[in-house]
XYZ file of C-alpha atoms in Angstrom:
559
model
C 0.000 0.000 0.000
C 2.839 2.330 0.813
C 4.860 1.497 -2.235
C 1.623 2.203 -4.167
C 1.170 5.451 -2.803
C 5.180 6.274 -3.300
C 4.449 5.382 -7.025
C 1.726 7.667 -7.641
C 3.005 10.619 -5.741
C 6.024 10.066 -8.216
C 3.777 10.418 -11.506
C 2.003 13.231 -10.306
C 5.133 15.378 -9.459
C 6.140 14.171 -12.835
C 3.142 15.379 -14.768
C 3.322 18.854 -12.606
C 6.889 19.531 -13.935
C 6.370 18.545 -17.406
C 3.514 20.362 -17.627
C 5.606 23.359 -16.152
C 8.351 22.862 -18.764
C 5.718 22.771 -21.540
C 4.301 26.332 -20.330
C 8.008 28.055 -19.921
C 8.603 27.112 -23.982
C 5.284 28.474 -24.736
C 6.129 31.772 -22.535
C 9.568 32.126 -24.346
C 8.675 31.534 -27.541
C 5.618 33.646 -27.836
C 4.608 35.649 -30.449
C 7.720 34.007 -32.507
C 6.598 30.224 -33.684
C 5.363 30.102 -36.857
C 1.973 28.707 -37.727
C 1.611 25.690 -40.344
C 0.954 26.912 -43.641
C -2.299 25.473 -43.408
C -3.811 27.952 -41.042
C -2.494 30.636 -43.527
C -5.250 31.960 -45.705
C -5.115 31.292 -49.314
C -4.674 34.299 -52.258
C -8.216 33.566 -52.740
C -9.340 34.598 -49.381
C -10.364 38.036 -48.838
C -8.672 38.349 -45.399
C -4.979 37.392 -45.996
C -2.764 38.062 -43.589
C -5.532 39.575 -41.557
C -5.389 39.000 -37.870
C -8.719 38.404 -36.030
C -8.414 40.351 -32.965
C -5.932 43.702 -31.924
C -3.997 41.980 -29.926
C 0.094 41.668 -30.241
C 3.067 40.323 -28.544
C 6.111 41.476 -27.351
C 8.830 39.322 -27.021
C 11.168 40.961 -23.940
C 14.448 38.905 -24.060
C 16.954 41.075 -26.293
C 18.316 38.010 -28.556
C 22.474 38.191 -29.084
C 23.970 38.140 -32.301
C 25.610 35.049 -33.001
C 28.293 36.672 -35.031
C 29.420 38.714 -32.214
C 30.039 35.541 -30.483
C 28.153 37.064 -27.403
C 26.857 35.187 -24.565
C 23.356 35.278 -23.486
C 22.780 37.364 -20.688
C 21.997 35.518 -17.273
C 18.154 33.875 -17.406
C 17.682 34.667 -20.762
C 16.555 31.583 -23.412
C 17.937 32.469 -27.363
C 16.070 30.446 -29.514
C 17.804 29.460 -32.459
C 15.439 31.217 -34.836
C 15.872 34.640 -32.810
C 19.371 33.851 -33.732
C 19.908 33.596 -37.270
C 20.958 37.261 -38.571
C 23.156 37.255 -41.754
C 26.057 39.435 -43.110
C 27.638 38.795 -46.573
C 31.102 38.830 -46.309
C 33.082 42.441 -46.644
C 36.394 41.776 -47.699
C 38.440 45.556 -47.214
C 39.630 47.241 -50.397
C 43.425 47.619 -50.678
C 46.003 49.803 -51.717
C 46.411 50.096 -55.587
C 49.417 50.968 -57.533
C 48.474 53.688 -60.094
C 51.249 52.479 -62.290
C 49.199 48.831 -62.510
C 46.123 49.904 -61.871
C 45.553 53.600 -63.307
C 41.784 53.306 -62.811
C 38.884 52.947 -60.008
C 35.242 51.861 -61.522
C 32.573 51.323 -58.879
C 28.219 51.877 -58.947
C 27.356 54.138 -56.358
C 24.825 53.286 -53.301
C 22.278 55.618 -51.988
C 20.928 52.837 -49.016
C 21.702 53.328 -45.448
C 20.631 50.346 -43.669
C 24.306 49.890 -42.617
C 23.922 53.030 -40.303
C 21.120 52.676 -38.303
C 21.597 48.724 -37.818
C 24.988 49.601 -36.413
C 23.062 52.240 -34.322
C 20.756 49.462 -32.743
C 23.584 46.769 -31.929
C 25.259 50.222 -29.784
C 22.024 51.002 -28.364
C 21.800 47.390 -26.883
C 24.943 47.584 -25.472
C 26.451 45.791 -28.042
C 29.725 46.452 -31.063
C 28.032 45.465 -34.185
C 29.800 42.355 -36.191
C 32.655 43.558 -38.889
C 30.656 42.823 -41.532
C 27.540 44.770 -40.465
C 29.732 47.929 -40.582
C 29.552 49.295 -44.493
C 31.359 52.528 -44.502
C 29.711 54.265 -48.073
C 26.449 53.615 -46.245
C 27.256 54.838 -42.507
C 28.744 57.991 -45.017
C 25.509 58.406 -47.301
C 23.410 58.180 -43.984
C 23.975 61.912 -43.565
C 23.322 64.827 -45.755
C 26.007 67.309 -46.702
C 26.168 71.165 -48.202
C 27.051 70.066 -51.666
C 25.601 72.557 -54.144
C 22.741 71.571 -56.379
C 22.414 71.435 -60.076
C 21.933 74.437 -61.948
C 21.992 72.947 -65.587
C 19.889 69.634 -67.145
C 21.819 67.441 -65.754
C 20.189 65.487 -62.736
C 23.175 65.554 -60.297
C 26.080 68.291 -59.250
C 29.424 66.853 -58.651
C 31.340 68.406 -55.987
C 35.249 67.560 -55.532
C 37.617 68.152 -52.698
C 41.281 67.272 -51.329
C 42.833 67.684 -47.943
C 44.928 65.821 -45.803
C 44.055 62.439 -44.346
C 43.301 62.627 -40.800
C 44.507 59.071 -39.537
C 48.006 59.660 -41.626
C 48.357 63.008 -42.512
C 51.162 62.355 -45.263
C 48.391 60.855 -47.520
C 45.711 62.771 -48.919
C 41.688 62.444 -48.754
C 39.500 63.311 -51.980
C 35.939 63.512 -51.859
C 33.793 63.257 -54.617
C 30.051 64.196 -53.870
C 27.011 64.037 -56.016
C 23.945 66.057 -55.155
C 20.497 65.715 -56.540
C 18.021 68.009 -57.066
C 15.385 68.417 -54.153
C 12.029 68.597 -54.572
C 9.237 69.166 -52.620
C 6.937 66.486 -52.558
C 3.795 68.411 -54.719
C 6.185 68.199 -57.636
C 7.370 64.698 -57.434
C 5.649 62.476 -59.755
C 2.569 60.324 -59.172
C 2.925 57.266 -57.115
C 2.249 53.740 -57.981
C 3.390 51.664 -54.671
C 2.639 48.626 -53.501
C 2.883 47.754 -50.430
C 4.871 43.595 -50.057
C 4.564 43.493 -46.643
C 6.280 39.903 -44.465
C 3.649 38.752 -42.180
C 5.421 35.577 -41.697
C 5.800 34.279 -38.177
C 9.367 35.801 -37.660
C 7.415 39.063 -37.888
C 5.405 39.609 -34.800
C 7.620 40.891 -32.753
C 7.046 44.609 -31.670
C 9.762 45.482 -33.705
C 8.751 44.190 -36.777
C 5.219 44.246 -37.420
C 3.695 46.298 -35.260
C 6.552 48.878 -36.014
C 6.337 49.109 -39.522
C 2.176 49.679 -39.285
C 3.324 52.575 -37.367
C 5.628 53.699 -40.375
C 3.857 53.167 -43.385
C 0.645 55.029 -41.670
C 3.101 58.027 -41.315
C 4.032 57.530 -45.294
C 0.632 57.127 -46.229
C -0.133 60.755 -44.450
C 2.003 62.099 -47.349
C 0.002 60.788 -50.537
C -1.562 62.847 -52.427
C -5.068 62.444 -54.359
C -3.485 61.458 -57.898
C -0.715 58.614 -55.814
C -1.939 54.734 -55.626
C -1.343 52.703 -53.407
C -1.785 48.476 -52.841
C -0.702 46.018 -50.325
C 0.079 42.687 -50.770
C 1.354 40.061 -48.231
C 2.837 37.250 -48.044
C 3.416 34.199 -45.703
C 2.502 30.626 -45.979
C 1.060 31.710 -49.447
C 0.894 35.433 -51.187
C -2.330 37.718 -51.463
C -3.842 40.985 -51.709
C -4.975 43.002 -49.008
C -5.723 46.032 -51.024
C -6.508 46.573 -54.041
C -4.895 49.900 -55.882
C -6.497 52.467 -53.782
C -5.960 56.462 -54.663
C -4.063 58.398 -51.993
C -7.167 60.430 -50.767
C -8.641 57.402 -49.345
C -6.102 57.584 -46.734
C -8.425 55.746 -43.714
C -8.987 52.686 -46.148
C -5.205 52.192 -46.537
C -4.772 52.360 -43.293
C -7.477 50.676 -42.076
C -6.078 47.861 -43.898
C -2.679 48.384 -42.667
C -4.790 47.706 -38.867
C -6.084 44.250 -39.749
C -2.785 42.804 -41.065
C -1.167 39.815 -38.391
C 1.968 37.750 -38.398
C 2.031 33.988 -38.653
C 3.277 31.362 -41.119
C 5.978 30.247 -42.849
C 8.210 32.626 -45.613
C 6.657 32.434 -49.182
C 8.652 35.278 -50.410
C 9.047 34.340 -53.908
C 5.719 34.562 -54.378
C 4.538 37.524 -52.936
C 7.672 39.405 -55.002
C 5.736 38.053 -57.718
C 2.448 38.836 -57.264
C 3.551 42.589 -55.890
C 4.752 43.044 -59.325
C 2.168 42.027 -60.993
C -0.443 44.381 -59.415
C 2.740 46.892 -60.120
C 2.234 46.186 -63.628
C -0.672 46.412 -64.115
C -1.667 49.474 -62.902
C 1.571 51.491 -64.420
C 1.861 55.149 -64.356
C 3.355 56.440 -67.116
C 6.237 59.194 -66.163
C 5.217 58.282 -62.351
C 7.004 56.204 -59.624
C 6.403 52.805 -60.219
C 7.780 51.028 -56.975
C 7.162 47.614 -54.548
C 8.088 48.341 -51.417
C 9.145 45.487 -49.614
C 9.061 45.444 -45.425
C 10.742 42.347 -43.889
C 13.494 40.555 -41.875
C 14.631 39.051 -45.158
C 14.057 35.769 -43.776
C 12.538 33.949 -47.079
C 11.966 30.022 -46.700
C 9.760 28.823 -48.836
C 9.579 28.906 -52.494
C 12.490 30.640 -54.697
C 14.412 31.539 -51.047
C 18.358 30.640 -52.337
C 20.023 34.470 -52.881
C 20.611 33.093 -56.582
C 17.030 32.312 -57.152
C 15.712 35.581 -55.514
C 17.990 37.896 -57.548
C 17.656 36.032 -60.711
C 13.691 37.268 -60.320
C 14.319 40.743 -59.309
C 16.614 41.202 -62.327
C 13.849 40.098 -64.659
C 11.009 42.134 -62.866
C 13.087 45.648 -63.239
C 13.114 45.298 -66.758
C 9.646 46.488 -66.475
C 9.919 49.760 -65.112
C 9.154 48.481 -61.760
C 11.580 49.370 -58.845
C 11.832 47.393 -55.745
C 12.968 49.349 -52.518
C 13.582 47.496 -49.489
C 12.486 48.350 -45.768
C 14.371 45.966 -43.144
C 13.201 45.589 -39.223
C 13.679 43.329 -36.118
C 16.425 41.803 -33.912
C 17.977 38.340 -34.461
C 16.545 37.192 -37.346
C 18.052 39.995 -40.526
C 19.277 38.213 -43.475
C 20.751 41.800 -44.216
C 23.095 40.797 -47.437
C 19.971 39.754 -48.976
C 17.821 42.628 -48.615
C 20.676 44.405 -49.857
C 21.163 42.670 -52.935
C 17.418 42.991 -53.564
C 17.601 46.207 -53.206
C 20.422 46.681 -55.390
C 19.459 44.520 -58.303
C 15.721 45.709 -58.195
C 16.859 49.391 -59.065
C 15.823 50.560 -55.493
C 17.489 51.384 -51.653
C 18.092 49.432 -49.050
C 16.855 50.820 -45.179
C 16.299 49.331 -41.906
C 13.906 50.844 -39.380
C 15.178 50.703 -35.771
C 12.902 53.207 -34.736
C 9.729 55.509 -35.704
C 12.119 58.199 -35.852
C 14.045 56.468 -38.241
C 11.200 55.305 -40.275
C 9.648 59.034 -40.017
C 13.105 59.935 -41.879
C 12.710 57.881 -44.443
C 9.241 57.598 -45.314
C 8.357 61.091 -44.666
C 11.662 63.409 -44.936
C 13.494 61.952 -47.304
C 10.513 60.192 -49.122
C 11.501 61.798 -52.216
C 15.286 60.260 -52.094
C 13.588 57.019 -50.888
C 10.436 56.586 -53.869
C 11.536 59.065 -57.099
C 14.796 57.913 -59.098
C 16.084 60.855 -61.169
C 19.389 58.530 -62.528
C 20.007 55.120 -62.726
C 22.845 53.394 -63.304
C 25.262 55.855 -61.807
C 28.931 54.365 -62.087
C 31.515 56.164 -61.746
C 35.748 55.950 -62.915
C 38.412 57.752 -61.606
C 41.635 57.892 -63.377
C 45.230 58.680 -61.325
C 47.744 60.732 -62.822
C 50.413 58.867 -62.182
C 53.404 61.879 -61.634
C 50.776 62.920 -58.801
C 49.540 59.571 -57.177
C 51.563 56.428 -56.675
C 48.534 54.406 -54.730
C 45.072 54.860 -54.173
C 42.302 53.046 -51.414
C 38.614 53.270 -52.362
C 37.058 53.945 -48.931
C 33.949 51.626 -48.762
C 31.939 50.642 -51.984
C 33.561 46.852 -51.391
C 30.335 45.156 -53.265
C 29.455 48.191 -55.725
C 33.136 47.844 -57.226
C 33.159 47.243 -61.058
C 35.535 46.231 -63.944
C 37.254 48.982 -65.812
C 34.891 47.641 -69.193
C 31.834 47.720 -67.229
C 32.054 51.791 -67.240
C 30.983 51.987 -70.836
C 28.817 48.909 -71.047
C 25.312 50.141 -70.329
C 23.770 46.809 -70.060
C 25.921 47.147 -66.988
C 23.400 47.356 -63.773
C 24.387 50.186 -61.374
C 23.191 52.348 -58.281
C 20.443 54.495 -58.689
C 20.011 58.026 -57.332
C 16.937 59.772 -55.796
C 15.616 62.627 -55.718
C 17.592 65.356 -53.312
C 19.960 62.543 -52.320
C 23.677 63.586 -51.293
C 26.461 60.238 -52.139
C 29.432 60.316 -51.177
C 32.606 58.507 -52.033
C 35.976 58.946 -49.842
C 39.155 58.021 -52.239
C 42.864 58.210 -49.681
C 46.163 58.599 -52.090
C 49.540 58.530 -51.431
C 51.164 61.426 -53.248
C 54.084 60.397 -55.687
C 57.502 60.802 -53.525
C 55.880 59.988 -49.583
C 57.607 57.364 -48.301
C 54.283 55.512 -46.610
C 53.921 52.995 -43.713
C 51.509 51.247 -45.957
C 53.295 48.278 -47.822
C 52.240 48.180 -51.428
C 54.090 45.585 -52.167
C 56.587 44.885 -55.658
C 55.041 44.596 -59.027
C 57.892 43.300 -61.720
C 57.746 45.744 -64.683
C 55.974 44.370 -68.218
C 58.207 42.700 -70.366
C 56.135 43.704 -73.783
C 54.826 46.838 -72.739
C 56.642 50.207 -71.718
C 55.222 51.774 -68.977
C 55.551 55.703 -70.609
C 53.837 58.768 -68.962
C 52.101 60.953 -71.543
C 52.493 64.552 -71.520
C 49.095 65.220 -70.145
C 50.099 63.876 -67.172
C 53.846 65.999 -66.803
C 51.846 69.023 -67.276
C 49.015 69.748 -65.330
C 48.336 69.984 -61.059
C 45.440 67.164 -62.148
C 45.864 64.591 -59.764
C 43.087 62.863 -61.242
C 39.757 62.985 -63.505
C 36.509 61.690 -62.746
C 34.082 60.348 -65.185
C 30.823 59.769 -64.815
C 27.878 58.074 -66.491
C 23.832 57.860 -65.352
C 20.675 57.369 -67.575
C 17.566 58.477 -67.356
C 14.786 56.259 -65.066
C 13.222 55.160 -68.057
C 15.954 55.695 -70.172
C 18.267 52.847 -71.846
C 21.669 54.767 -73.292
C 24.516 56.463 -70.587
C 25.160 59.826 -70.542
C 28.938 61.212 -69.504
C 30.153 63.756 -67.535
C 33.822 64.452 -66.422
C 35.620 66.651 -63.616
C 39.194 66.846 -63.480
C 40.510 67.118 -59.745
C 43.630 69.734 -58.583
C 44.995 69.354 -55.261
C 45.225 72.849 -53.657
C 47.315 71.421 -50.416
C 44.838 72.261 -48.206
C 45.756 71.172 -44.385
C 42.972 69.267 -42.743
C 41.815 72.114 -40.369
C 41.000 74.168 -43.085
C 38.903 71.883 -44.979
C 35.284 72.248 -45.497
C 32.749 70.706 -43.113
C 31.261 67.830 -45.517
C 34.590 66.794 -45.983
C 35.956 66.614 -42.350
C 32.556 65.458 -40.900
C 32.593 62.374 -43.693
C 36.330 61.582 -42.601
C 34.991 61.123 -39.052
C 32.346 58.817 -39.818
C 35.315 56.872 -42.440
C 37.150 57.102 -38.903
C 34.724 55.188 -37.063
C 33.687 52.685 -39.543
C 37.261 51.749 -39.478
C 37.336 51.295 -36.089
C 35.204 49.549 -35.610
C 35.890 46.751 -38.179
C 39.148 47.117 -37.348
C 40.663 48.431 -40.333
C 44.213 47.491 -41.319
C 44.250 50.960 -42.802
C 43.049 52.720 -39.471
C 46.616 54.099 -39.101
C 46.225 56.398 -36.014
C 42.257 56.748 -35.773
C 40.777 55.783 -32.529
C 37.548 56.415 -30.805
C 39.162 59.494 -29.307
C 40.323 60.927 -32.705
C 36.927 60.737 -34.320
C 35.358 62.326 -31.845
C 37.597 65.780 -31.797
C 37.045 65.619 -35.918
C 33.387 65.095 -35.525
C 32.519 67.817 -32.566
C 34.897 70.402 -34.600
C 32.735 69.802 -38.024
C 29.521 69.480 -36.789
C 28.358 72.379 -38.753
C 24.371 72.992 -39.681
C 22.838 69.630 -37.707
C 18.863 70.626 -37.742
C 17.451 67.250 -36.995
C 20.150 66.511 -34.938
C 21.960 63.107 -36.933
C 24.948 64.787 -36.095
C 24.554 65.132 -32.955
C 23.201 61.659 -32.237
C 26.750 60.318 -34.274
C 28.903 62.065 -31.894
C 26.824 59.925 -28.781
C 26.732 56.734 -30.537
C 31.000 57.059 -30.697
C 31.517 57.840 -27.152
C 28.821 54.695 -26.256
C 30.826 52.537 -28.654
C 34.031 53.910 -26.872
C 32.516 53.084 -23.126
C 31.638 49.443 -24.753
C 35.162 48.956 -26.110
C 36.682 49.443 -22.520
C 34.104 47.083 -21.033
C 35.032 44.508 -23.702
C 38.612 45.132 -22.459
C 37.951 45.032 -18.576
């Protein structure tokens, strides 16, 4: 009778814990597991993607990055799926000889997702991985007093040279390109639809729930004669909206209300579809864009990279642009968004924040929806009696083949409207003796290496060539600006130029350049305060606090 008794107090302690362990996975997995595709609602179905009550949760654990190599904080459970963000591999351009390799040929890049990701692994206490840290984008995250155009052409170019702040016997030249601005009455009608992710991996208050909050700010700012649609996608794609004008602002966003996450990653399909509803309702000499909001994490259907680009390359042949939104923590396949983005004629951005979002979809919505040039490339050639060696400063997946420059079937970066982009080049004068190692190239046994007389003659110490077409257009247009270096010392350089050499600073810090010579986080922090300049929404500002966090984090990392 005893042992009896013994036996079933045994199974009922073990039913108690077991059914304690199955409610602790529920609680720390909730709002995160995603539903079997067969509770997601077919295209067919009118309510998509539509949640059935207001409710949403909020997971509270901050996941860790796995690439930092971080270990969870104390109590805290990482599942794997909160732990599955992506970076494409940034290998760090090096030192060219001019004599071997006279010219530089690179697309530019207009996104800025770079930026404010870094900005969210330093807000959570955390140094983002070296291959989260893209310097052209941390550069073209901020704008800069580079004059407009005052002739046809859709872009200025604006050229400067001063001494390298982290080794002061090379010299920096920046090359800027400004767009026109436009207010947002003269921008041309909008045809957008909406792709929006409600997979499973997209409930969490940073994701979902976040970007309703955005797009209703971005919907604020259509106007009568703009259209807008939203598709979704999950187990399986559909439409939520049908093309709607822009005056009908509480339908859109009404319908932005009702959407829910939950289900698996059809992504492939909704591209499709959001393309096709694109199509067909084309605007003529408007802005024909899909706007696609996600983690990036696509697992069903055409998912590889390969497969995913392969479509987006034959979709933009359309006139269609894709632009790409990115959100969330732990789960951003980021080099994919960003080749999306690139090879869909569109920008890359990810939205930490509703401030961030209100920047981009509302400030800046002009640089973010209207393309005034696409396929911007851009070649610099070296005089070589000037410039022994040159570093491209960023741009490591934009760079192109000296042949591409002229081949217009080419695909390149795209520029918006009123966008500033920057590109940093650092040279090593002919006759500095340089810490850098360059290395020996043997000279060519059936070529002689001659200098022409247009390069003994002239202060050029390079040219720049440029070509862009028009959105719709499918011939390259050229432009070219020869650079002279004036010798002027670092303190009396403009503010564009000294403010973008403190953000090149702290990029290379923090991937740990091999080029960082003496920059530190102390360094780019006097260059930053001292070039400040005009900072009305106050990026600036928040720049210089994010590089004294990142310096505080550094010593803790040390301690």
């Amino acid at each position: 009778m005893i042992n009896t008794i013994k036996i079933l107090g045994c199974v009922l302690l073990l039913g108690y814990l077991s059914a304690c362990g199955s409610e602790n996975t529920t609680t720390s997995n909730s709002g995160s597991a995603p539903l079997p595709a067969s509770q997601v609602p077919s295209p067919q179905q009118s309510n998509t993607g539509i949640k059935s009550s207001e409710s949403s949760t909020q997971v509270n654990n901050k996941p860790v990055n796995k690439l930092q190599q971080a270990p969870p904080t104390q109590g805290s459970a990482i599942s794997e799926r909160e732990n599955r963000e992506e970076y494409h591999n940034i290998p760090e351009n090096q030192f060219q000889v001019v004599s071997a390799n006279p010219r530089s040929t690179f697309a530019i890049d207009v996104d800025t997702a770079s930026y404010s990701n870094i900005r969210r692994f330093i807000n959570e206490g955390q140094l983002p991985p070296t291959n989260a840290v893209r310097l052209e984008e941390m550069i073209n995250y901020f704008k800069y007093d580079y004059p407009q155009p005052t002739d046809n052409k859709p872009f200025a170019v604006t050229t400067e040279v001063t001494q390298t702040p982290w080794n002061p016997q090379h010299r920096l030249v920046q090359v800027g390109l400004h767009s026109q601005n436009t207010s947002i009455e003269n921008l041309p009608a909008n045809n957008l639809v909406f792709l929006i992710d409600v997979s499973g991996s997209m409930s969490d208050a940073n994701k979902l729930p976040l970007l309703k909050n955005a797009l209703r700010l971005m919907v604020n700012q259509l106007r009568p004669n703009d259209k807008v649609a939203i598709a979704v996608y999950a187990g399986q794609a559909g439409l939520v909206l049908p093309p709607t004008p822009g005056s009908q602002k509480q339908t859109i966003i009404d319908a932005l209300e009702k959407l829910d996450a939950g289900g698996s990653t059809a992504g492939g399909e909704g591209i499709e579809l959001a393309y096709k509803v694109a199509r067909d309702n084309f605007i003529k000499s408007g802005n024909n864009r899909v706007i696609l909001a996600t983690d990036g994490d696509f697992n069903v259907g055409a998912s590889t990279d390969e497969e995913l680009v392969k479509l987006i390359e034959k979709q933009r042949q359309s006139g269609v642009f894709l632009s790409v939104l990115g959100l969330g923590t732990g789960n951003i396949q980021d080099g994919k968004m960003e080749q999306l983005a690139n090879k869909g004629n569109g920008n890359y951005a990810y939205i930490d924040s509703l401030l961030e979002a209100k920047k981009v979809l509302v400030k800046e919505i002009g640089a973010t929806l209207v393309t005034v040039a696409k396929d911007v490339k851009i070649q610099v050639e070296f005089n070589p009696k000037k410039v022994q060696a040159y570093r491209l400063i960023g741009y490591e997946n934009r760079l192109l083949q000296t042949q591409d420059f002229n081949d217009d079937k080419k695909d390149a970066g795209e520029l918006g409207a009123g966008h500033a982009v920057t590109a940093l080049y650092e040279v090593i004068p002919v006759g500095v003796k340089s810490d850098v190692s360059l290395g020996k190239i043997d000279p060519l046994k059936y070529q002689n290496q001659t200098i022409g007389n247009n390069a003994v003659n002239t202060d050029e110490i390079m040219q720049v060539n440029l070509r862009y077409k028009q959105p719709q257009g499918e011939n390259s247009q050229l432009i070219s600006y020869t650079v002279i270096d004036k010798g002027i010392k670092l303190e009396n350089a403009s503010n564009n130029l000294r403010f973008a050499s403190a953000i090149a600073m702290f990029g290379m810090v923090l991937r740990d350049s091999q080029y960082k010579g003496s920059a530190n986080f102390d360094s780019t922090l006097q260059l930053a305060r001292q070039s400040v300049g005009t900072d009305l929404d106050g990026y600036r500002a928040e720049f210089i606090r994010l590089v004294e966090k990142s310096k505080s984090l550094k010593v803790v990392s040390k301690s």
